[in-house]
Amino acid sequence: MKARGGPGIAVIVSTYERPDALDAVLRSLAKQTYRAFEAVVADDGSGPDTRELVARHVEESNLELRFVRQEDRGYRLAAIRNRAAAATGQPYLVFLDGDCLVRPDYVERHARLAEPGHFVHGSRVRLDPGLSRFAIARKATAIERWSAVRWLSEWLRGRVDRFTPLLRVPLGPLRRMSPRRWRGVKGCNLALWRSDLLAVNGFDEGFQGWGFEDNDLVVRLIRNGVRRKEGRYAVPVLHLWHKSRPPDPASRERFERRLRSNAVRAEHGIDHYM
């Protein structure tokens, strides 16, 4: 069911060489209650398995799906997100990582939270390796449909790092309590208006190592008058396990320089795909 007055949405799913996780994510997107959206797989140079997986979903599911890929020249998440955002004409964008499953009302709740002049940052619940393998298995029960009681049980068993993000709490005006706060925002669950993204020239493609491209975008959005709206207790994602990696020192240094500047637009951004 379409949320009343909700916008057309593009869910941009970034991925690299993890088709098993992407398969589970696309399966969760195919079961959404809100239908006025398309999914855009943003592939940072994976091999043919990922393209074949997307083609299979196009054939077998009712998901409106498109595929955007760039050549594998190292970690270029900012660039592939820009390419995907340029490829869609939908007015509202939800950025999602290709290892983050979503619950059936995820897109509908993002549509209800969408508000002019605001971006929305959602939370995540991280799964342990065993539960992640269970979620990925094609014959497994869809864990994104589990009840709160089941998730509480998994948390008590130590299989997820948190339980409270999965609760539904109508925060109302509390969602706007930190309008200029950039800390804590993660690009794995971030929504904003496409026009606001274009106004700051998208993600800064100067970030070519892991980390900080999402923080940089949010800092520039806030400088341009866009305000933060909390998505906690409304739009959590289920983050499949993977090995952690430290932030790239060059990316950290680039972001620290950004904080010392007054820049709003990315020098190397989305404009050259438009």
XYZ file of N, CA and C in Angstrom:
822
model
N 0.835 -1.188 0.000
C 0.000 0.000 0.000
C 0.874 1.244 0.000
N 0.547 2.170 -0.867
C 1.333 3.401 -0.948
C 1.003 4.319 0.218
N 2.049 4.864 0.846
C 1.827 5.847 1.903
C 1.176 7.076 1.288
N 0.160 7.597 1.919
C -0.566 8.719 1.371
C 0.360 9.915 1.166
N 0.360 10.425 -0.058
C 1.185 11.589 -0.355
C 2.661 11.308 -0.440
N 3.054 10.028 -0.444
C 4.466 9.690 -0.447
C 5.109 9.942 -1.799
N 6.403 10.199 -1.805
C 7.110 10.493 -3.059
C 7.516 9.226 -3.796
N 7.880 9.388 -5.068
C 8.564 8.324 -5.778
C 9.967 8.196 -5.217
N 10.420 6.974 -5.014
C 11.669 6.719 -4.294
C 12.576 5.823 -5.133
N 13.864 6.097 -5.069
C 14.880 5.170 -5.578
C 15.689 4.678 -4.396
N 15.713 3.378 -4.185
C 16.572 2.774 -3.167
C 17.864 2.367 -3.864
N 18.948 3.051 -3.548
C 20.236 2.828 -4.200
C 21.056 1.868 -3.341
N 21.270 0.675 -3.874
C 21.906 -0.410 -3.126
C 23.340 -0.571 -3.621
N 24.305 -0.141 -2.842
C 25.707 -0.232 -3.242
C 26.263 -1.613 -2.908
N 27.085 -2.143 -3.813
C 27.597 -3.497 -3.616
C 28.959 -3.650 -4.268
N 29.705 -4.628 -3.748
C 30.972 -5.026 -4.376
C 31.278 -6.463 -3.994
N 31.245 -7.346 -4.963
C 31.685 -8.736 -4.828
C 31.079 -9.462 -3.619
N 29.787 -9.244 -3.408
C 29.110 -10.028 -2.392
C 27.696 -10.371 -2.872
N 27.590 -11.152 -3.943
C 26.271 -11.427 -4.514
C 25.341 -12.193 -3.578
N 25.885 -13.021 -2.671
C 25.003 -13.756 -1.756
C 24.252 -12.805 -0.848
N 24.956 -11.806 -0.309
C 24.290 -10.817 0.534
C 23.334 -9.952 -0.286
N 23.760 -9.537 -1.462
C 22.896 -8.726 -2.321
C 21.614 -9.460 -2.666
N 21.709 -10.750 -2.894
C 20.529 -11.558 -3.182
C 19.517 -11.446 -2.042
N 19.981 -11.579 -0.808
C 19.090 -11.477 0.348
C 18.492 -10.077 0.467
N 19.283 -9.056 0.201
C 18.790 -7.676 0.283
C 17.706 -7.434 -0.766
N 17.941 -7.877 -1.992
C 16.938 -7.680 -3.047
C 15.669 -8.470 -2.749
N 15.803 -9.643 -2.152
C 14.609 -10.395 -1.754
C 13.803 -9.621 -0.730
N 14.486 -8.955 0.204
C 13.750 -8.173 1.205
C 13.098 -6.945 0.569
N 13.730 -6.339 -0.415
C 13.131 -5.182 -1.095
C 11.939 -5.582 -1.953
N 11.929 -6.802 -2.453
C 10.826 -7.258 -3.298
C 9.534 -7.459 -2.509
N 9.613 -7.459 -1.176
C 8.446 -7.723 -0.327
C 7.938 -6.464 0.364
N 8.221 -5.293 -0.188
C 7.846 -4.048 0.482
C 6.354 -3.726 0.354
N 5.824 -3.102 1.390
C 4.425 -2.678 1.375
C 4.214 -1.435 0.515
N 5.260 -0.681 0.283
C 5.202 0.553 -0.505
C 5.734 0.236 -1.895
N 4.946 0.503 -2.926
C 5.310 0.066 -4.265
C 5.844 1.184 -5.156
N 5.740 2.441 -4.739
C 6.168 3.557 -5.596
C 7.669 3.786 -5.467
N 8.431 2.733 -5.790
C 9.876 2.879 -5.701
C 10.542 1.953 -6.702
N 11.787 2.279 -7.040
C 12.630 1.397 -7.823
C 13.905 1.137 -7.034
N 14.517 0.012 -7.289
C 15.810 -0.309 -6.693
C 16.880 -0.143 -7.763
N 17.973 0.511 -7.390
C 19.099 0.710 -8.294
C 20.310 0.049 -7.666
N 20.784 -1.023 -8.273
C 21.990 -1.676 -7.779
C 23.189 -0.887 -8.291
N 23.994 -0.377 -7.367
C 25.163 0.447 -7.678
C 26.402 -0.399 -7.433
N 26.969 -0.938 -8.499
C 28.031 -1.936 -8.400
C 29.399 -1.299 -8.648
N 30.249 -1.377 -7.634
C 31.587 -0.772 -7.702
C 32.606 -1.720 -8.347
N 32.201 -2.369 -9.459
C 33.168 -3.149 -10.222
C 33.204 -4.629 -9.933
N 32.089 -5.220 -9.488
C 32.068 -6.658 -9.210
C 32.194 -7.467 -10.498
N 32.459 -8.762 -10.338
C 32.530 -9.678 -11.460
C 31.157 -10.022 -12.001
N 31.090 -10.942 -12.971
C 29.823 -11.243 -13.654
C 28.753 -11.846 -12.767
N 29.098 -12.440 -11.645
C 28.080 -13.040 -10.780
C 27.050 -12.024 -10.329
N 27.489 -10.804 -10.067
C 26.550 -9.782 -9.592
C 25.578 -9.378 -10.703
N 26.087 -9.171 -11.913
C 25.207 -8.830 -13.037
C 24.190 -9.948 -13.293
N 24.644 -11.191 -13.226
C 23.748 -12.318 -13.452
C 22.684 -12.399 -12.361
N 23.067 -12.108 -11.136
C 22.104 -12.107 -10.038
C 21.021 -11.059 -10.264
N 21.430 -9.850 -10.639
C 20.451 -8.789 -10.884
C 19.528 -9.174 -12.039
N 20.089 -9.761 -13.095
C 19.266 -10.182 -14.222
C 18.233 -11.219 -13.795
N 18.631 -12.114 -12.904
C 17.679 -13.119 -12.417
C 16.551 -12.474 -11.629
N 16.891 -11.485 -10.803
C 15.838 -10.801 -10.045
C 14.897 -10.036 -10.967
N 15.420 -9.469 -12.030
C 14.559 -8.780 -13.000
C 13.545 -9.756 -13.582
N 13.992 -10.981 -13.856
C 13.117 -11.982 -14.459
C 12.134 -12.584 -13.456
N 12.580 -12.802 -12.234
C 11.796 -13.616 -11.308
C 10.983 -12.832 -10.295
N 11.317 -11.569 -10.033
C 10.607 -10.825 -8.993
C 9.809 -9.686 -9.610
N 8.952 -9.089 -8.803
C 8.178 -7.938 -9.265
C 8.868 -6.626 -8.928
N 10.122 -6.702 -8.574
C 10.877 -5.516 -8.192
C 11.271 -4.725 -9.431
N 10.968 -3.427 -9.417
C 11.445 -2.554 -10.481
C 12.920 -2.283 -10.220
N 13.763 -2.745 -11.115
C 15.181 -2.841 -10.803
C 16.023 -2.380 -11.982
N 17.045 -1.597 -11.670
C 18.025 -1.241 -12.689
C 19.427 -1.465 -12.133
N 20.384 -1.562 -13.053
C 21.746 -1.935 -12.691
C 22.710 -0.888 -13.230
N 23.549 -0.337 -12.340
C 24.561 0.645 -12.717
C 25.900 0.116 -12.218
N 26.877 0.073 -13.118
C 28.173 -0.501 -12.759
C 29.296 0.403 -13.240
N 30.388 0.404 -12.507
C 31.588 1.081 -12.958
C 32.763 0.101 -12.921
N 33.801 0.431 -13.640
C 34.985 -0.403 -13.696
C 35.632 -0.511 -12.318
N 36.197 -1.675 -12.047
C 36.869 -1.903 -10.765
C 38.242 -1.242 -10.787
N 38.312 -0.071 -10.158
C 39.590 0.634 -10.035
C 39.815 1.029 -8.576
N 39.605 0.046 -7.700
C 39.738 0.314 -6.279
C 38.428 0.788 -5.681
N 38.489 1.110 -4.402
C 37.302 1.505 -3.645
C 36.825 2.885 -4.103
N 35.672 2.921 -4.787
C 35.131 4.187 -5.290
C 33.634 4.242 -5.008
N 33.288 4.113 -3.742
C 31.888 4.118 -3.349
C 31.218 5.443 -3.683
N 31.912 6.555 -3.451
C 31.320 7.858 -3.749
C 30.941 7.954 -5.218
N 31.808 7.471 -6.089
C 31.550 7.572 -7.524
C 30.363 6.725 -7.952
N 30.265 5.479 -7.478
C 29.158 4.634 -7.924
C 27.836 5.118 -7.348
N 27.846 5.690 -6.162
C 26.607 6.270 -5.653
C 26.179 7.468 -6.498
N 27.129 8.279 -6.923
C 26.791 9.390 -7.813
C 26.219 8.890 -9.135
N 26.848 7.891 -9.721
C 26.362 7.339 -10.986
C 24.925 6.830 -10.844
N 24.653 6.136 -9.753
C 23.314 5.584 -9.547
C 22.287 6.693 -9.329
N 22.650 7.719 -8.561
C 21.724 8.832 -8.324
C 21.450 9.596 -9.614
N 22.449 9.684 -10.483
C 22.254 10.352 -11.763
C 21.368 9.527 -12.696
N 21.363 8.199 -12.516
C 20.636 7.314 -13.419
C 19.144 7.247 -13.127
N 18.725 7.698 -11.971
C 17.309 7.635 -11.622
C 16.684 9.017 -11.697
N 15.403 9.041 -12.003
C 14.678 10.302 -12.005
C 13.772 10.456 -10.804
N 13.837 9.511 -9.862
C 12.963 9.593 -8.689
C 13.386 10.766 -7.797
N 12.432 11.458 -7.190
C 12.772 12.660 -6.416
C 13.372 12.396 -5.047
N 13.213 11.187 -4.516
C 13.695 10.902 -3.161
C 14.595 9.683 -3.217
N 15.756 9.771 -2.572
C 16.767 8.720 -2.639
C 16.993 8.117 -1.262
N 17.044 6.804 -1.214
C 17.416 6.079 0.000
C 18.677 5.279 -0.315
N 19.765 5.598 0.365
C 21.022 4.887 0.158
C 21.109 3.733 1.150
N 21.354 2.547 0.601
C 21.354 1.317 1.381
C 22.546 0.488 0.951
N 23.240 -0.111 1.907
C 24.351 -0.989 1.557
C 23.836 -2.360 1.135
N 24.609 -3.014 0.276
C 24.211 -4.310 -0.251
C 24.369 -5.467 0.702
N 24.634 -5.183 1.985
C 24.641 -6.225 3.012
C 23.699 -5.854 4.158
N 22.676 -5.050 3.844
C 21.719 -4.593 4.858
C 20.304 -4.967 4.450
N 19.735 -5.951 5.133
C 18.363 -6.360 4.865
C 17.389 -5.359 5.476
N 16.196 -5.281 4.879
C 15.198 -4.324 5.362
C 13.890 -5.042 5.670
N 13.166 -4.503 6.601
C 11.872 -5.060 6.980
C 10.810 -4.646 5.957
N 9.654 -5.337 5.927
C 8.685 -5.109 4.851
C 8.141 -3.680 4.743
N 8.144 -2.926 5.827
C 7.616 -1.559 5.770
C 8.735 -0.519 5.709
N 9.940 -0.946 5.373
C 11.094 -0.038 5.376
C 10.891 1.145 4.426
N 10.561 0.887 3.183
C 10.402 1.976 2.216
C 9.187 2.823 2.569
N 8.119 2.195 3.006
C 6.927 2.958 3.393
C 7.237 3.916 4.541
N 7.981 3.463 5.520
C 8.311 4.337 6.647
C 9.258 5.458 6.227
N 10.180 5.176 5.318
C 11.012 6.254 4.795
C 10.150 7.280 4.057
N 9.160 6.798 3.316
C 8.271 7.719 2.606
C 7.505 8.607 3.585
N 7.097 8.045 4.709
C 6.361 8.829 5.700
C 7.263 9.836 6.421
N 8.545 9.512 6.538
C 9.478 10.423 7.206
C 9.978 11.531 6.285
N 9.851 11.337 4.976
C 10.384 12.312 4.018
C 9.747 13.681 4.233
N 10.596 14.691 4.310
C 10.130 16.054 4.569
C 11.058 17.032 3.842
N 10.501 18.001 3.122
C 11.364 18.957 2.419
C 12.363 19.619 3.357
N 13.595 19.767 2.872
C 14.625 20.432 3.651
C 15.280 19.570 4.695
N 15.036 18.255 4.669
C 15.593 17.345 5.674
C 16.184 16.104 5.020
N 17.218 15.555 5.647
C 17.669 14.204 5.347
C 17.337 13.328 6.551
N 17.233 12.039 6.322
C 16.847 11.094 7.376
C 17.946 10.054 7.527
N 18.390 9.894 8.757
C 19.414 8.895 9.079
C 18.783 7.779 9.889
N 18.857 6.549 9.371
C 18.321 5.403 10.086
C 19.389 4.656 10.860
N 18.964 3.733 11.695
C 19.884 2.958 12.534
C 20.111 1.582 11.926
N 20.971 0.812 12.572
C 21.253 -0.540 12.102
C 21.423 -1.480 13.281
N 21.167 -2.752 13.016
C 21.394 -3.831 13.970
C 22.346 -4.803 13.297
N 23.487 -5.068 13.938
C 24.496 -5.928 13.327
C 24.320 -7.375 13.782
N 24.315 -8.286 12.811
C 24.132 -9.703 13.060
C 25.485 -10.399 13.199
N 25.519 -11.474 13.972
C 26.758 -12.223 14.096
C 26.937 -13.133 12.872
N 28.109 -13.776 12.715
C 28.341 -14.580 11.508
C 27.318 -15.688 11.288
N 26.951 -16.391 12.354
C 26.013 -17.493 12.196
C 24.640 -17.041 11.754
N 24.120 -15.992 12.370
C 22.813 -15.486 11.993
C 22.849 -14.883 10.589
N 23.980 -14.307 10.219
C 24.124 -13.763 8.866
C 24.056 -14.875 7.825
N 24.729 -15.980 8.092
C 24.663 -17.114 7.155
C 23.242 -17.631 7.037
N 22.531 -17.673 8.143
C 21.141 -18.123 8.131
C 20.284 -17.183 7.286
N 20.517 -15.881 7.417
C 19.732 -14.899 6.668
C 19.979 -15.000 5.171
N 21.204 -15.312 4.789
C 21.569 -15.362 3.373
C 21.014 -16.604 2.682
N 20.874 -17.716 3.418
C 20.419 -18.968 2.818
C 19.054 -18.776 2.163
N 18.919 -19.188 0.927
C 17.680 -18.940 0.169
C 16.474 -19.627 0.792
N 16.692 -20.751 1.470
C 15.561 -21.483 2.038
C 15.263 -21.075 3.472
N 16.006 -20.130 3.991
C 15.796 -19.711 5.374
C 14.522 -18.895 5.506
N 13.920 -18.963 6.681
C 12.808 -18.075 6.972
C 13.288 -16.636 6.871
N 12.503 -15.772 6.263
C 12.897 -14.374 6.076
C 13.008 -13.697 7.442
N 14.223 -13.457 7.883
C 14.399 -12.916 9.230
C 13.864 -11.494 9.344
N 13.764 -10.785 8.218
C 13.235 -9.414 8.285
C 11.759 -9.381 8.676
N 11.116 -10.532 8.704
C 9.714 -10.609 9.120
C 9.547 -11.105 10.560
N 10.653 -11.327 11.242
C 10.559 -11.800 12.612
C 9.914 -10.749 13.516
N 9.271 -11.233 14.557
C 8.619 -10.360 15.522
C 9.638 -9.756 16.483
N 9.202 -8.748 17.226
C 10.061 -8.126 18.229
C 10.468 -9.137 19.303
N 9.568 -10.041 19.649
C 9.881 -11.060 20.655
C 11.016 -11.962 20.166
N 10.982 -12.343 18.893
C 12.043 -13.180 18.340
C 13.369 -12.433 18.356
N 13.349 -11.144 18.007
C 14.592 -10.372 17.994
C 15.143 -10.165 19.404
N 14.257 -10.020 20.367
C 14.701 -9.935 21.754
C 15.418 -11.217 22.160
N 14.873 -12.341 21.722
C 15.500 -13.625 22.021
C 16.886 -13.718 21.392
N 17.008 -13.257 20.136
C 18.314 -13.303 19.467
C 19.327 -12.395 20.166
N 18.866 -11.261 20.660
C 19.764 -10.351 21.376
C 20.229 -10.980 22.690
N 19.321 -11.606 23.399
C 19.682 -12.257 24.659
C 20.675 -13.396 24.429
N 20.645 -13.977 23.256
C 21.587 -15.049 22.909
C 22.908 -14.491 22.374
N 23.003 -13.182 22.219
C 24.228 -12.564 21.749
C 24.428 -12.629 20.252
N 23.353 -12.815 19.499
C 23.483 -12.972 18.046
C 23.298 -11.655 17.291
N 22.849 -10.620 17.987
C 22.789 -9.270 17.420
C 23.344 -8.302 18.449
N 23.884 -7.180 17.983
C 24.529 -6.262 18.917
C 23.549 -5.374 19.656
N 22.357 -5.183 19.084
C 21.367 -4.309 19.718
C 19.966 -4.838 19.427
N 19.031 -4.479 20.300
C 17.630 -4.844 20.093
C 16.742 -3.617 19.955
N 17.023 -2.567 20.697
C 16.110 -1.416 20.756
C 15.850 -0.736 19.411
N 16.799 -0.699 18.441
C 16.456 -0.062 17.167
C 15.283 -0.712 16.443
N 14.961 -1.958 16.785
C 13.871 -2.659 16.125
C 12.509 -2.340 16.724
N 12.490 -1.571 17.804
C 11.225 -1.147 18.386
C 10.615 -0.013 17.565
N 9.306 0.110 17.607
C 8.598 1.180 16.921
C 8.186 2.225 17.947
N 8.773 3.401 17.852
C 8.484 4.473 18.807
C 8.164 5.754 18.034
N 6.969 6.323 18.187
C 6.622 7.566 17.482
C 7.250 8.783 18.169
N 8.419 9.165 17.728
C 9.166 10.231 18.405
C 8.619 11.630 18.125
N 7.860 11.805 17.058
C 7.272 13.116 16.774
C 8.330 14.203 16.626
N 8.163 15.333 17.328
C 9.116 16.446 17.191
C 10.523 16.113 17.672
N 10.695 15.045 18.457
C 12.036 14.661 18.911
C 12.929 14.253 17.742
N 12.324 13.934 16.607
C 13.125 13.566 15.442
C 13.923 14.749 14.892
N 13.581 15.956 15.307
C 14.275 17.146 14.809
C 15.116 17.813 15.896
N 15.482 17.065 16.921
C 16.172 17.645 18.065
C 17.631 18.007 17.763
N 18.242 17.385 16.752
C 19.662 17.643 16.451
C 19.805 17.985 14.967
N 19.264 19.097 14.533
C 19.183 19.381 13.090
C 20.518 19.578 12.404
N 21.565 19.972 13.155
C 22.864 20.246 12.548
C 23.926 19.218 12.932
N 23.532 18.114 13.465
C 24.496 17.109 13.926
C 24.846 16.162 12.783
N 26.118 16.087 12.433
C 26.553 15.183 11.374
C 27.095 13.872 11.927
N 27.542 13.882 13.181
C 28.160 12.684 13.740
C 27.158 11.535 13.834
N 27.660 10.351 13.576
C 26.825 9.158 13.695
C 26.087 8.769 12.439
N 26.101 9.619 11.425
C 25.390 9.306 10.192
C 26.177 8.278 9.394
N 25.488 7.255 8.906
C 26.103 6.214 8.095
C 25.387 6.133 6.752
N 26.177 6.018 5.687
C 25.598 5.956 4.355
C 24.878 4.656 4.058
N 24.966 3.675 4.958
C 24.272 2.407 4.731
C 22.775 2.523 4.929
N 22.299 3.653 5.467
C 20.872 3.845 5.720
C 20.601 5.342 5.812
N 20.596 5.997 4.661
C 20.518 7.455 4.594
C 19.572 7.850 3.478
N 18.642 8.756 3.761
C 17.660 9.187 2.776
C 17.671 10.702 2.651
N 17.488 11.181 1.418
C 17.457 12.622 1.171
C 16.802 12.883 -0.174
N 16.446 14.149 -0.385
C 15.871 14.550 -1.656
C 16.969 14.638 -2.707
N 16.655 14.159 -3.890
C 17.637 14.198 -4.978
C 18.049 15.633 -5.288
N 17.126 16.562 -5.198
C 17.457 17.966 -5.458
C 18.470 18.499 -4.457
N 18.397 18.054 -3.198
C 19.381 18.470 -2.197
C 20.743 17.857 -2.484
N 20.753 16.625 -2.974
C 22.016 15.991 -3.342
C 22.671 16.741 -4.506
N 21.868 17.095 -5.500
C 22.409 17.802 -6.654
C 22.927 19.179 -6.273
N 22.278 19.823 -5.317
C 22.666 21.177 -4.921
C 24.073 21.227 -4.338
N 24.539 20.117 -3.745
C 25.902 20.079 -3.188
C 26.839 19.260 -4.076
N 26.370 18.931 -5.278
C 27.143 18.176 -6.264
C 27.457 16.755 -5.804
N 26.542 16.169 -5.056
C 26.630 14.765 -4.711
C 27.779 14.414 -3.782
N 28.149 13.144 -3.814
C 29.278 12.666 -3.015
C 30.583 13.174 -3.621
N 31.561 13.404 -2.775
C 32.874 13.870 -3.211
C 33.704 12.665 -3.641
N 33.977 12.565 -4.939
C 34.702 11.415 -5.461
C 36.195 11.460 -5.161
N 36.630 12.507 -4.477
C 37.997 12.531 -3.976
C 38.218 11.517 -2.872
N 37.130 11.027 -2.266
C 37.234 9.969 -1.260
C 37.323 8.631 -1.993
N 38.509 8.060 -2.057
C 38.723 6.807 -2.771
C 39.295 5.725 -1.865
N 39.204 5.923 -0.578
C 39.542 4.902 0.404
C 38.348 4.736 1.330
N 38.370 3.694 2.142
C 37.199 3.389 2.961
C 36.975 4.459 4.023
N 35.725 4.972 4.073
C 35.320 5.833 5.166
C 35.208 7.303 4.831
N 34.248 7.958 5.523
C 34.085 9.406 5.603
C 33.388 10.061 4.412
N 33.145 9.352 3.306
C 32.437 10.005 2.205
C 31.001 10.345 2.594
N 30.394 9.548 3.474
C 29.040 9.843 3.924
C 29.037 11.020 4.910
N 30.000 11.046 5.835
C 30.109 12.189 6.756
C 30.327 13.490 6.002
N 31.186 13.434 4.990
C 31.470 14.620 4.193
C 30.210 15.144 3.515
N 29.417 14.239 2.934
C 28.173 14.659 2.289
C 27.250 15.348 3.278
N 27.090 14.761 4.449
C 26.165 15.317 5.434
C 26.627 16.687 5.921
N 27.930 16.859 6.131
C 28.449 18.173 6.530
C 28.086 19.218 5.488
N 28.255 18.887 4.225
C 27.957 19.862 3.169
C 26.451 20.108 3.023
N 25.639 19.066 3.226
C 24.191 19.261 3.216
C 23.761 20.238 4.306
N 24.289 20.045 5.496
C 23.928 20.917 6.614
C 24.372 22.350 6.336
N 25.552 22.516 5.785
C 26.020 23.857 5.437
C 25.106 24.515 4.401
N 24.439 23.699 3.609
C 23.560 24.232 2.562
C 22.121 24.374 3.034
N 21.893 24.197 4.327
C 20.566 24.438 4.886
C 19.684 23.223 5.062
N 20.158 22.030 4.726
C 19.382 20.811 4.921
C 19.563 20.344 6.365
N 18.495 19.916 6.979
C 18.535 19.571 8.393
C 18.332 18.077 8.625
N 18.908 17.611 9.722
C 18.847 16.191 10.079
C 17.503 15.864 10.715
N 16.975 14.705 10.339
C 15.766 14.158 10.953
C 16.059 12.715 11.329
N 15.814 12.380 12.572
C 16.161 11.050 13.067
C 15.197 9.983 12.528
N 15.791 8.880 12.066
C 14.984 7.749 11.647
C 15.006 6.601 12.638
N 15.603 6.830 13.805
C 15.673 5.758 14.801
C 14.266 5.351 15.243
N 14.115 4.090 15.601
C 12.838 3.493 15.996
C 11.800 3.553 14.882
N 12.274 3.630 13.630
C 11.345 3.660 12.498
C 11.886 2.873 11.307
N 13.164 3.114 10.943
C 13.705 2.501 9.722
C 15.055 1.815 9.986
N 15.080 0.802 10.841
C 16.346 0.089 11.070
C 16.675 -0.824 9.890
N 17.947 -1.180 9.759
C 18.361 -2.207 8.806
C 19.079 -3.311 9.566
N 19.097 -4.491 8.965
C 19.745 -5.661 9.547
C 21.052 -5.868 8.805
N 22.148 -5.533 9.464
C 23.461 -5.495 8.823
C 24.132 -6.857 8.946
N 24.328 -7.518 7.813
C 24.989 -8.814 7.792
C 26.454 -8.671 8.190
N 26.965 -9.690 8.836
C 28.335 -9.639 9.348
C 29.359 -9.607 8.222
N 30.416 -8.840 8.426
C 31.617 -8.907 7.604
C 32.790 -8.446 8.462
N 33.979 -8.757 8.038
C 35.155 -8.329 8.770
C 35.227 -6.803 8.783
N 35.565 -6.253 9.935
C 35.699 -4.800 10.036
C 37.009 -4.363 9.408
N 37.050 -3.113 8.983
C 38.260 -2.578 8.395
C 38.478 -1.164 8.918
N 39.711 -0.773 9.139
C 39.969 0.578 9.645
C 39.762 1.615 8.544
N 39.367 2.833 8.909
C 39.229 3.898 7.913
C 40.555 4.183 7.228
N 40.472 4.551 5.972
C 41.665 4.898 5.216
C 42.243 6.214 5.741
N 43.537 6.261 6.067
C 44.119 7.496 6.607
C 43.955 8.693 5.674
N 44.054 8.478 4.366
C 43.899 9.590 3.425
C 42.475 10.123 3.439
N 41.492 9.239 3.597
C 40.101 9.677 3.670
C 39.856 10.471 4.956
N 40.431 9.997 6.058
C 40.299 10.731 7.312
C 40.898 12.139 7.186
N 42.073 12.209 6.606
C 42.729 13.511 6.442
C 41.908 14.421 5.536
N 41.351 13.869 4.468
C 40.542 14.679 3.555
C 39.309 15.231 4.267
N 38.683 14.385 5.086
C 37.500 14.848 5.815
C 37.866 15.911 6.851
N 38.975 15.748 7.518
C 39.395 16.757 8.494
C 39.650 18.101 7.810
N 40.184 18.060 6.598
C 40.357 19.304 5.838
C 39.010 19.914 5.491
N 38.050 19.045 5.186
C 36.701 19.550 4.882
C 36.108 20.281 6.074
N 36.277 19.734 7.250
C 35.739 20.378 8.441
C 36.356 21.754 8.681
N 37.589 21.930 8.261
C 38.256 23.222 8.441
C 37.898 24.222 7.346
N 37.228 23.758 6.314
C 36.875 24.634 5.202
C 35.411 25.064 5.328
N 34.960 25.851 4.342
C 33.552 26.243 4.263
C 32.881 25.672 3.024
N 33.481 24.676 2.418
C 32.995 24.146 1.146
C 31.602 23.539 1.283
N 30.795 23.752 0.260
C 29.452 23.174 0.180
C 29.357 22.175 -0.975
N 29.873 22.543 -2.123
C 29.811 21.672 -3.295
C 31.078 20.819 -3.418
N 30.872 19.567 -3.817
C 31.999 18.688 -4.097
C 32.677 19.138 -5.385
N 34.001 19.184 -5.347
C 34.730 19.589 -6.552
C 34.601 18.537 -7.654
N 34.687 17.275 -7.274
C 34.514 16.172 -8.221
C 33.291 15.381 -7.755
N 32.129 15.684 -8.356
C 30.898 15.107 -7.875
C 29.998 14.575 -8.969
N 28.716 14.712 -8.755
C 27.720 14.066 -9.616
C 27.526 14.804 -10.935
N 27.995 16.037 -11.047
C 27.655 16.861 -12.204
C 28.142 16.264 -13.521
N 29.262 15.527 -13.513
C 29.758 15.011 -14.781
C 29.053 13.731 -15.235
N 28.019 13.280 -14.498
C 27.160 12.191 -14.953
C 25.813 12.706 -15.421
N 25.524 13.955 -15.207
C 24.205 14.484 -15.496
C 24.057 14.864 -16.972
